[in-house]
XYZ file of C-alpha atoms in Angstrom:
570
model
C -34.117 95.841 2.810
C -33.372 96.341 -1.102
C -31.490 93.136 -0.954
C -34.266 90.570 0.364
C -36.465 92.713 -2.586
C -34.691 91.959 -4.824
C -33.823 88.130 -3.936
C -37.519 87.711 -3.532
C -38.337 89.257 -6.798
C -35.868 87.274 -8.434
C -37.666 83.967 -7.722
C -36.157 82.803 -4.408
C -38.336 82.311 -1.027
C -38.236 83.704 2.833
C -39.095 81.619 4.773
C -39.793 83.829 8.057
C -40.642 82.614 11.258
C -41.346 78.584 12.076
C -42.032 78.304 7.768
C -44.283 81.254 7.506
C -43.247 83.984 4.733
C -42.347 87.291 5.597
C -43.794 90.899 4.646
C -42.554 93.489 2.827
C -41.568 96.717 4.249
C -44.675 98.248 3.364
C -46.639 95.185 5.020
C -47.763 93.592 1.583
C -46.744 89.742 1.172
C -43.274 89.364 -0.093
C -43.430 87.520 -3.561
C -42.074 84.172 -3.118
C -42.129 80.399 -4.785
C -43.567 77.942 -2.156
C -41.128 77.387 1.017
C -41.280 74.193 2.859
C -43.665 74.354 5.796
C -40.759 73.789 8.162
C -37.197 73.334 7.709
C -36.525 71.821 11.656
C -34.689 68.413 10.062
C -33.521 70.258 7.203
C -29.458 70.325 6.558
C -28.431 73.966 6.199
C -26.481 72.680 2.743
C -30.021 72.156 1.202
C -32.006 75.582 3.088
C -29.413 77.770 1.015
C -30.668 78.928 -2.306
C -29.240 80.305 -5.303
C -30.176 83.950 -5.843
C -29.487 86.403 -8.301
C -30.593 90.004 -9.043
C -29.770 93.437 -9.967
C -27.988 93.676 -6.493
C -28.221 90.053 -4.895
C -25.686 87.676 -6.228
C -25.409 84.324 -4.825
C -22.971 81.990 -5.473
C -22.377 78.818 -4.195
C -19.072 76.423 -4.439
C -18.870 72.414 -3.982
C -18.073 72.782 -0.006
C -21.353 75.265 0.251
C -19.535 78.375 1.972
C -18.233 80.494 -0.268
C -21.086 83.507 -0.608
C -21.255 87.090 -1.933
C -23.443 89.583 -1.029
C -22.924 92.939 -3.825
C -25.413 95.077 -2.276
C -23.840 95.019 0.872
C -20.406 97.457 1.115
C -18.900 97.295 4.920
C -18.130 94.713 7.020
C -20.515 96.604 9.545
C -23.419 96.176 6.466
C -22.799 92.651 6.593
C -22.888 91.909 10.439
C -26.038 94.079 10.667
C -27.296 92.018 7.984
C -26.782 88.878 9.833
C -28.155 89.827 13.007
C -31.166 91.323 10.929
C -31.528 87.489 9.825
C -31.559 86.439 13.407
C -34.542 88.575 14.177
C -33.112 92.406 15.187
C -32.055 95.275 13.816
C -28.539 96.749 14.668
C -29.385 99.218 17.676
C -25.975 99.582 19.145
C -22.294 100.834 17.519
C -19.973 97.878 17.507
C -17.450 99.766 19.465
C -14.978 96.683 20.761
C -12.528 95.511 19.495
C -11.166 92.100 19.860
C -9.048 93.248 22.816
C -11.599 94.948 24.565
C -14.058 91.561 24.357
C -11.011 89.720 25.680
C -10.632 92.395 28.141
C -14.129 92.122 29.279
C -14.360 88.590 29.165
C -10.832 88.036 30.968
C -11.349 90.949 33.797
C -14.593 88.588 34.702
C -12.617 85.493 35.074
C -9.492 86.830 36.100
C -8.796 83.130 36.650
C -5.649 83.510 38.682
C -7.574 86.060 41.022
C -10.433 84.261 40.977
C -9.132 80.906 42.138
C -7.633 83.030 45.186
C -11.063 83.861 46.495
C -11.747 79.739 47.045
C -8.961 77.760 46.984
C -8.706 77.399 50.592
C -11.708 74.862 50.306
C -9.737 72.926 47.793
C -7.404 72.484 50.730
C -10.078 71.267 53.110
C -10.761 68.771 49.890
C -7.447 67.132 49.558
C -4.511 69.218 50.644
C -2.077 71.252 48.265
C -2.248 68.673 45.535
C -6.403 69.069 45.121
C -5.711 72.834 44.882
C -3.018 72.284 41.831
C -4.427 69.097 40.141
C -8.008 70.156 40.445
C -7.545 73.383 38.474
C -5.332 71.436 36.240
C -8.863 69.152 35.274
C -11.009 71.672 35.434
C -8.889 73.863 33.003
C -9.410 70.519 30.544
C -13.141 70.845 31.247
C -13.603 73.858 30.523
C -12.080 73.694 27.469
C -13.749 71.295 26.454
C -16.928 73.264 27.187
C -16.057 76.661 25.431
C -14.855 75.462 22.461
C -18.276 73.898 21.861
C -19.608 76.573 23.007
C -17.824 78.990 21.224
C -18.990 77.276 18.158
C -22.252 77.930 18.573
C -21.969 81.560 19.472
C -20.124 81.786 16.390
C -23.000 80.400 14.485
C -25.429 82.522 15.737
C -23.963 85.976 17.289
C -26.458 87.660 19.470
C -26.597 89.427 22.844
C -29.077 87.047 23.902
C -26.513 84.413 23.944
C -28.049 81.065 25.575
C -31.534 81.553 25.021
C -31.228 82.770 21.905
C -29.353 79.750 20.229
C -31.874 77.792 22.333
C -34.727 79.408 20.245
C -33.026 78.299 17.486
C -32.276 75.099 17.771
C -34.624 73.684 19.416
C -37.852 71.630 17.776
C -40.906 73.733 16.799
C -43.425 73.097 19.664
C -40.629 73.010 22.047
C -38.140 76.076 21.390
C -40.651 79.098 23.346
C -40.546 77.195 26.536
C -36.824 76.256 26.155
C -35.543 79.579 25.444
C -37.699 81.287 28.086
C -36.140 78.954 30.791
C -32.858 79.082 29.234
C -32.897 82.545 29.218
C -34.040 83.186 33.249
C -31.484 81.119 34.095
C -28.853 82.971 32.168
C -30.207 86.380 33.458
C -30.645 85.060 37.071
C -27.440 83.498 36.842
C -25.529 86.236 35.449
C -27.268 89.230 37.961
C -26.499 86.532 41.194
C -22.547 86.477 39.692
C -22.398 90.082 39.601
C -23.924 90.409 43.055
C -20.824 87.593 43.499
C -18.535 90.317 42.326
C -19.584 92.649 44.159
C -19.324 90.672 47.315
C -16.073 89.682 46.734
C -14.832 93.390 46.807
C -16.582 94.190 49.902
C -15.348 90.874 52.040
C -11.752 91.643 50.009
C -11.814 95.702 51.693
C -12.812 94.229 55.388
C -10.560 91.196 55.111
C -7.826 93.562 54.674
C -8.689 95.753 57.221
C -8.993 92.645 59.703
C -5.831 91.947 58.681
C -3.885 95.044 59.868
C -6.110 94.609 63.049
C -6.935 91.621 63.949
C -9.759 92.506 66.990
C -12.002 93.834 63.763
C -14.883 91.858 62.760
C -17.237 93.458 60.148
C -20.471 92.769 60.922
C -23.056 91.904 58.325
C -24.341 95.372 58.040
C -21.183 96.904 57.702
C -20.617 94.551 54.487
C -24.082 95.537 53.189
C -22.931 99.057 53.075
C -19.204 98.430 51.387
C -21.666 96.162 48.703
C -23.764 99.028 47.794
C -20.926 101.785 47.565
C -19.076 98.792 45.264
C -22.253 99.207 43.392
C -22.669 102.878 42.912
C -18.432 102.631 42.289
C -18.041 100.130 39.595
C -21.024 101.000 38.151
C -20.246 104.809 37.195
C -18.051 104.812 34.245
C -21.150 103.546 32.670
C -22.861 106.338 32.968
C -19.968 108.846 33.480
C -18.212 107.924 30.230
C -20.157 105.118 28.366
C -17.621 105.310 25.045
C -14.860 104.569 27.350
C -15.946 101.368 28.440
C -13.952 99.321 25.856
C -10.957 101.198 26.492
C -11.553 99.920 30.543
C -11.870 96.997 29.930
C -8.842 96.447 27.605
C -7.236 98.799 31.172
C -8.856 95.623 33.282
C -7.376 93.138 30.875
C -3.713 95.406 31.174
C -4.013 95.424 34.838
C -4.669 91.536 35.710
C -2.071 89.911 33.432
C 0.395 92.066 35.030
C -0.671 91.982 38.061
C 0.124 87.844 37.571
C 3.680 88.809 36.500
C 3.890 91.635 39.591
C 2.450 89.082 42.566
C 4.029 85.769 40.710
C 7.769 87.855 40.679
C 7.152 88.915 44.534
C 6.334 85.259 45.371
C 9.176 83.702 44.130
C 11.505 86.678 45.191
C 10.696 86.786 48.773
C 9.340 83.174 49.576
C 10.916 82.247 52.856
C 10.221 78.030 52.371
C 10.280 75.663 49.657
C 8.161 72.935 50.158
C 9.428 69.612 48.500
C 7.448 68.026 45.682
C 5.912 65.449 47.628
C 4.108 68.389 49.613
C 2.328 69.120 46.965
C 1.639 65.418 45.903
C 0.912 63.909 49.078
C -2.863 62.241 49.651
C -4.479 62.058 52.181
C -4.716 65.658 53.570
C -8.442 66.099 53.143
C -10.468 67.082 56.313
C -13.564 67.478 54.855
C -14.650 64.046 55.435
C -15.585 62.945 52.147
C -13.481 59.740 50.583
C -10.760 60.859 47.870
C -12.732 60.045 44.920
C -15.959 62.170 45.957
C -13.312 65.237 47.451
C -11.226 64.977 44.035
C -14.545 65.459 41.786
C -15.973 68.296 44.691
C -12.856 69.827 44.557
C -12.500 70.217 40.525
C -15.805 71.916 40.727
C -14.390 74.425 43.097
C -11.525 75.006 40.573
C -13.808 75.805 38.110
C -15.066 79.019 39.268
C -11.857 80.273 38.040
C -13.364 80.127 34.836
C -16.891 81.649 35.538
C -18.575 83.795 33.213
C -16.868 82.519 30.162
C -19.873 83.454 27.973
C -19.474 87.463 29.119
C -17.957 87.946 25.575
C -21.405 86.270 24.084
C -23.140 89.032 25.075
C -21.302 91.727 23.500
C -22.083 90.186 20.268
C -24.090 92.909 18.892
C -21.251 95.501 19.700
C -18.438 93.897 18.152
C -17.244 93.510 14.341
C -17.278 90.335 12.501
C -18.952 88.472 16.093
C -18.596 85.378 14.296
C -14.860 85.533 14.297
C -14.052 87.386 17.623
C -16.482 86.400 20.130
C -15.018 82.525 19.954
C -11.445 83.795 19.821
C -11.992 86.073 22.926
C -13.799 82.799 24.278
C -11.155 80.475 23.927
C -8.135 82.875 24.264
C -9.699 83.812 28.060
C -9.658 80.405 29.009
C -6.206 80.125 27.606
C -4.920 83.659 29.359
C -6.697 82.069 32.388
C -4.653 78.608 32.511
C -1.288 80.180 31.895
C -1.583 82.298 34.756
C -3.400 80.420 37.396
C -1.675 77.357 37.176
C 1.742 78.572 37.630
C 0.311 80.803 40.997
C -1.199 77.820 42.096
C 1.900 75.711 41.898
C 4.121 78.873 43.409
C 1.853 79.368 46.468
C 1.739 75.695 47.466
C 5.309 75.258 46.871
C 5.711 78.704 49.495
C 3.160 77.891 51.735
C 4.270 77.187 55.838
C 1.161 76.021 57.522
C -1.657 74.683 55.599
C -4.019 74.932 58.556
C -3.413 78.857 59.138
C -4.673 79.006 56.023
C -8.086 77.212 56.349
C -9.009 78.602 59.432
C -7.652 82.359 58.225
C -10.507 84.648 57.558
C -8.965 85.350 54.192
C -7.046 82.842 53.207
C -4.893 84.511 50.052
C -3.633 87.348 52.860
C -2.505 84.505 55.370
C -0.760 83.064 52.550
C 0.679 85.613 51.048
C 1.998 86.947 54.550
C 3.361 83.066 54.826
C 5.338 83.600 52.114
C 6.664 86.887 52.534
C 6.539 87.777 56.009
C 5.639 91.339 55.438
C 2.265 92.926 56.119
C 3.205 96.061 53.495
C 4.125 93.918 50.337
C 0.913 91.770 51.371
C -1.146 95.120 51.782
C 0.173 96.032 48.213
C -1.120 92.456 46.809
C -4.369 92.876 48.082
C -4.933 96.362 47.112
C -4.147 95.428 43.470
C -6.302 92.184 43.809
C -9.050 94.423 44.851
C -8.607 96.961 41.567
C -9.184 93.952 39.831
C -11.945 92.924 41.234
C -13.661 96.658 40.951
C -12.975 96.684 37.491
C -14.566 93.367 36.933
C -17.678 94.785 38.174
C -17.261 97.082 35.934
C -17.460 94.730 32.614
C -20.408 92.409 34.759
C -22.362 94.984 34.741
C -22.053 95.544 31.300
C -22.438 92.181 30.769
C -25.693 91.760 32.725
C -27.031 94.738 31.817
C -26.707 93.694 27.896
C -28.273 90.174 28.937
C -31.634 91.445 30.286
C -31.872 94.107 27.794
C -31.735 91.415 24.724
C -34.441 89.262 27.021
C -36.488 92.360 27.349
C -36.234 92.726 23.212
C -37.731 89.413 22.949
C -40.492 90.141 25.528
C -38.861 87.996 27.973
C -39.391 90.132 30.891
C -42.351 92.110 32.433
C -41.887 95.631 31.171
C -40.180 94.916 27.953
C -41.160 97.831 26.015
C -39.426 99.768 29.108
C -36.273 97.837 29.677
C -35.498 97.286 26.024
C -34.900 100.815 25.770
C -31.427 102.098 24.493
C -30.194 105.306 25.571
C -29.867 107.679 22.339
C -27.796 109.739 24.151
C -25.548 107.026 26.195
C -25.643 104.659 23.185
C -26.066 102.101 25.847
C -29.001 100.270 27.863
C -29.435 102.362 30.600
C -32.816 101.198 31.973
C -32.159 97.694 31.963
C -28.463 98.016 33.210
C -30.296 100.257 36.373
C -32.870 96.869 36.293
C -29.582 95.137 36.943
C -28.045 96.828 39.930
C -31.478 97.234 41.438
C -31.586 93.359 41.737
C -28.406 93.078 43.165
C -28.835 95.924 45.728
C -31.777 93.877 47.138
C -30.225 90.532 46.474
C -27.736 92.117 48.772
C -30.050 92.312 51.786
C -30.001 88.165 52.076
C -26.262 89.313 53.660
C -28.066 90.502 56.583
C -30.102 87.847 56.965
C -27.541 84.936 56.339
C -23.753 85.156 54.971
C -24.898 80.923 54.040
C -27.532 81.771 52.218
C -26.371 84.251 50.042
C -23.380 82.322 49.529
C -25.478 79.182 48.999
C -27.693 81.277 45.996
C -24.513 81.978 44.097
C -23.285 78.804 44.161
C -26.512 77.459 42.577
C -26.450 80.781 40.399
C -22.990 79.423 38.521
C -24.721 75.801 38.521
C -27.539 77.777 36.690
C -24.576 79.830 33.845
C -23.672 75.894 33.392
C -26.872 74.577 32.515
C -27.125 77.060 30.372
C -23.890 76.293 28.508
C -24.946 72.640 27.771
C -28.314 73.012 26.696
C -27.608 74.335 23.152
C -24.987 71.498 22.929
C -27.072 69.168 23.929
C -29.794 69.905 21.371
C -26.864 69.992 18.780
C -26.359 66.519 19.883
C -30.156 65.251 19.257
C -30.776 66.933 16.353
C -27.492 66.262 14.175
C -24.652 68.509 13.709
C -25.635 68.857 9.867
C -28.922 69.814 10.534
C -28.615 72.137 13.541
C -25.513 74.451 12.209
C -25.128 77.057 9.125
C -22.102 77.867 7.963
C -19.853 79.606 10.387
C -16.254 80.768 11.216
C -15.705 78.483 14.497
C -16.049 75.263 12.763
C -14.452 72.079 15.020
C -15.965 70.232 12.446
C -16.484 66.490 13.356
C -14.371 67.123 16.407
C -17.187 69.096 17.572
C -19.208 66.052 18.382
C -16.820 65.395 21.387
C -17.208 68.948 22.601
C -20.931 68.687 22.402
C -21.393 64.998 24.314
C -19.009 65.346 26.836
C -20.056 69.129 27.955
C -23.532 68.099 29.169
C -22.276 64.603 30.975
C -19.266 66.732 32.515
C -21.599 69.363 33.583
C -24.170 66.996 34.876
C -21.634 65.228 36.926
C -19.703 68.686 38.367
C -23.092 70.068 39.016
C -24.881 67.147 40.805
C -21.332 66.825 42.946
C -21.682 70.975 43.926
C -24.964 69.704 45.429
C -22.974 67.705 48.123
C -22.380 69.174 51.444
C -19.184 70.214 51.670
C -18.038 68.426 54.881
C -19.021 65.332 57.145
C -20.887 65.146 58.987
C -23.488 67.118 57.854
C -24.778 69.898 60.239
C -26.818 72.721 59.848
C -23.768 75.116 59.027
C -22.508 73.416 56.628
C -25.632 72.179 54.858
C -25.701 72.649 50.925
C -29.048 74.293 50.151
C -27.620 74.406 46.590
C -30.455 71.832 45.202
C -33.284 73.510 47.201
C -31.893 76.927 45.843
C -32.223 75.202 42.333
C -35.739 73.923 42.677
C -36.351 77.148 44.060
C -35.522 79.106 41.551
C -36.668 76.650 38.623
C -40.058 77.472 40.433
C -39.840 80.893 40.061
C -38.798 80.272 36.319
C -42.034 78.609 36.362
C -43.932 81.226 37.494
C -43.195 83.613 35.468
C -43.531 81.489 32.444
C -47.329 80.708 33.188
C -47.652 84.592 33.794
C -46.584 86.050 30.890
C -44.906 83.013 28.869
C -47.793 83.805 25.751
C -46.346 87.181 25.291
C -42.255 85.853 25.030
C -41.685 85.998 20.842
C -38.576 84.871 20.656
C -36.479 86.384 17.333
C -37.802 85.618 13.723
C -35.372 83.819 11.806
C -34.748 84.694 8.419
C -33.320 81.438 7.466
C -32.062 81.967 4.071
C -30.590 84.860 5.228
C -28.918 83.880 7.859
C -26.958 81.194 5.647
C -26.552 83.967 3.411
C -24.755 85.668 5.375
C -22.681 83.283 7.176
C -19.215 82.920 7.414
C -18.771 86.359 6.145
């Protein structure tokens, strides 16, 4: 704290939380000329001051971004020093690396994997060409959404993510209730993905068996049970070895790009058909009843869930040198790692595939396609069981991922029990209680399997809605307020390029996400109803709730303004 002493001392100002001045570490009122009683329409050019002091030295050049900090040594000093501007003190080691963040973020997506678990509706949309083209748009959407997102996360690097550049951006009277809905969503949406995950590696171990023998049918119960071992299972290195987590995840990142290389060879090497181009072109093949426009849009917002979870990376912030710089990069270069292996699978299976029907009505589609194509059940068997590592150790990095999201919520009082869950394991150097928070939800969340596969199918699909809701809100904020007045100085800059990023990725989510609310066929019946909206309402409700119940007691981080300008772009 010797440097804001100092700075103080030496005739600058803190302005502290929403304009009012900070103490001292021994409680007294820090010594300060007059601040301005709010700084909301301020431009971050004019809330950075000019410092100087026996270890504070502030300078400033004509473009406003070139700052030193003496009294701070490190790089580690410096990062702890921003987030200590944002409203928290340093409480975990910043033990990834830019390849492990890309590792965690990347195993999450695995896009090429991921788009295997659902591209078989993409064929009831519009054929092959829906299934290629769609991801091909939604790979442009997303972009278009991370980068602005990106920006902002480089901005303001926290483990909060969402809610906390909510909190930050957002007007005085309105920024509590903002970030407190922002940030249910983000923790609802992100413990509903992982239960999505888990799901996935359960249906993945059945389908396979009910692919060697075809008169097996897992019953609900039966997938209940694989869920909660895949719990227990890709939970443990956590616990087991918690300083080895990077190191899995860069193993996760290792075993899904060459896994691409591995399946994409075997593909092309023992593909018994080529399909001509027109195959893949040809309109018209939709069954699900919807005209091509309305099946074109449905189906791009199926495609995108090969990019889900893109702000995993986000929440490592805290854990990670110079966040600023490498959480955007990991950002960006998933997406990109993503496209260049998903597309090219995409184009190689439809090109391979025999009969497009088999496929739709198979219980899991990638095995009936990949036994298409090669016409052996071993070197299928061998597909699957890698897809299904990958999927095991994606668990692995969404549970650190949701774990680190409710524990920064907790921080902030954002959750009932805060004191409890915000808790970090001195010994683990990780948060235990709130990751064990974490898989408690999704054990029970698990039970709505028993109930109805439709239901709990329907609840993630709003749950992703929900992750990109979150993703425009900032952005849209950025848009209202002003560029200049909303953003410090930061490393991500897309400068007035970013304008486009932040317009377009509210309208594009508003018009993916109202289309996910269609039913997916016509007509409508009550299997294949889309309880997506009432999920959403639902859950808003519940948002609700717990907003008049304990909304008073959510803080929110204290923003050391100067500071955190300070202390940008470092």
């Amino acid at each position: 704290m010797a440097y804001r002493r100092h700075a103080i001392e030496a005739g600058g100002y803190d302005e502290g939380f929403e304009g009012e001045p900070l103490l001292n570490p021994n409680g007294s009122p820090a010594r300060a000329h007059e601040a301005p009683s709010s700084t909301d329409s301020m431009p971050w050019s004019h809330k950075k001051a000019v410092w100087s002091g026996s270890e504070t030295v502030v300078t400033s050049s004509d473009d406003g971004t070139e700052l030193a900090l003496e009294s701070l040594g490190s790089s580690q000093d410096l990062d702890s020093t921003h987030l200590r501007a944002q409203g928290h003190e340093a409480a975990l080691k910043r033990s990834f690396s830019l390849l492990s963040a890309l590792g965690l973020g990347f195993s999450i997506t695995s896009s090429w994997v991921g788009y295997l678990s659902n591209f078989g509706q993409n064929l009831i949309y519009g054929g092959p060409r829906v299934v290629v083209f769609g991801l091909l748009i939604a790979t442009v959407v997303q972009c278009v959404i991370t980068l602005g997102l990106s920006e902002v996360a480089s901005a303001f690097p926290s483990a909060g993510g969402q809610y906390h550049f909510t909190f930050i951006l957002a007007p005085g009277p309105h920024k509590r209730f903002a970030a407190f809905v922002v940030g249910w969503m983000t923790l609802l949406g992100w413990w509903i993905v992982t239960s999505s995950g888990v799901s996935l590696c359960a249906v993945f171990v059945a389908g396979l068996v009910s692919f060697w023998d075809e008169t097996f049918e897992a019953t609900n119960w039966q997938i209940y049970l694989l869920f909660v071992a895949t719990i227990l299972v890709t939970s443990s290195p956590l616990f087991l070895c918690p300083r080895m987590v990077p190191k899995i995840t860069r193993a996760a990142l290792f075993l899904a790009v060459s896994g691409f290389f591995v399946v994409f060879g075997l593909v092309l090497g023992l593909r018994r058909q080529t399909q001509p181009a027109s195959f893949v072109t040809q309109p018209g093949l939709g069954t699900s009843g919807w005209n091509a426009g309305t099946a074109w849009v449905l189906g791009v917002g199926n495609a995108m869930y090969a990019y889900g979870g893109i702000d995993a990376a986000i929440h490592i912030a805290e854990e990670i040198p110079q966040p600023g710089k490498n959480i955007p990069q990991a950002m960006n270069l998933t997406v990109l790692i993503g496209f260049v292996t998903a597309f090219p699978m995409s184009l190689a299976l439809m090109f391979s595939m025999k009969d497009m029907d088999s496929v739709i009505n198979s219980k899991l589609p990638s095995a009936e396609l990949f036994y298409q194509i090669t016409g052996s059940k071993t070197v299928v068997t061998i597909i699957m069981v890698w897809i299904i590592l990958i999927y095991f150790l994606a668990c692995t990095s969404q549970w650190v991922t949701s774990g680190r999201m409710a524990w920064a919520f907790a921080r902030d009082q954002g959750i009932p029990y805060s004191k409890y869950f915000s808790h970090v394991s001195p010994s683990l150097d990780f948060p235990v209680r709130a990751t064990v928070l974490s898989m408690t939800f999704c054990g029970f969340y698990g039970l709505i399997y028993l109930a109805s596969s439709t239901a709990f199918n329907s609840i993630i699909t709003s749950a992703v809605l929900y992750l990109s809701i979150t993703y425009a809100v900032p952005q849209g904020i950025i848009v209202t307020r002003g560029r200049e007045t909303s953003l410090p100085a930061r490393v991500w800059n897309l400068g007035k390029a970013g304008y486009i990023c932040n317009i377009l990725s509210p309208l594009l989510i508003t018009v993916i996400g109202t289309c996910l609310c269609f039913p997916p066929q016509l007509p409508v019946t009550t299997g294949n109803a889309n309880y997506t909206p009432a999920i959403l309402f639902g859950l808003f409700m519940v948002v609700l709730c717990f907003w008049y119940m304990r909304g008073h007691k959510f803080i929110g981080p204290k923003i050391d303004w100067e500071l955190l300008n300070l202390t940008a772009c470092r």
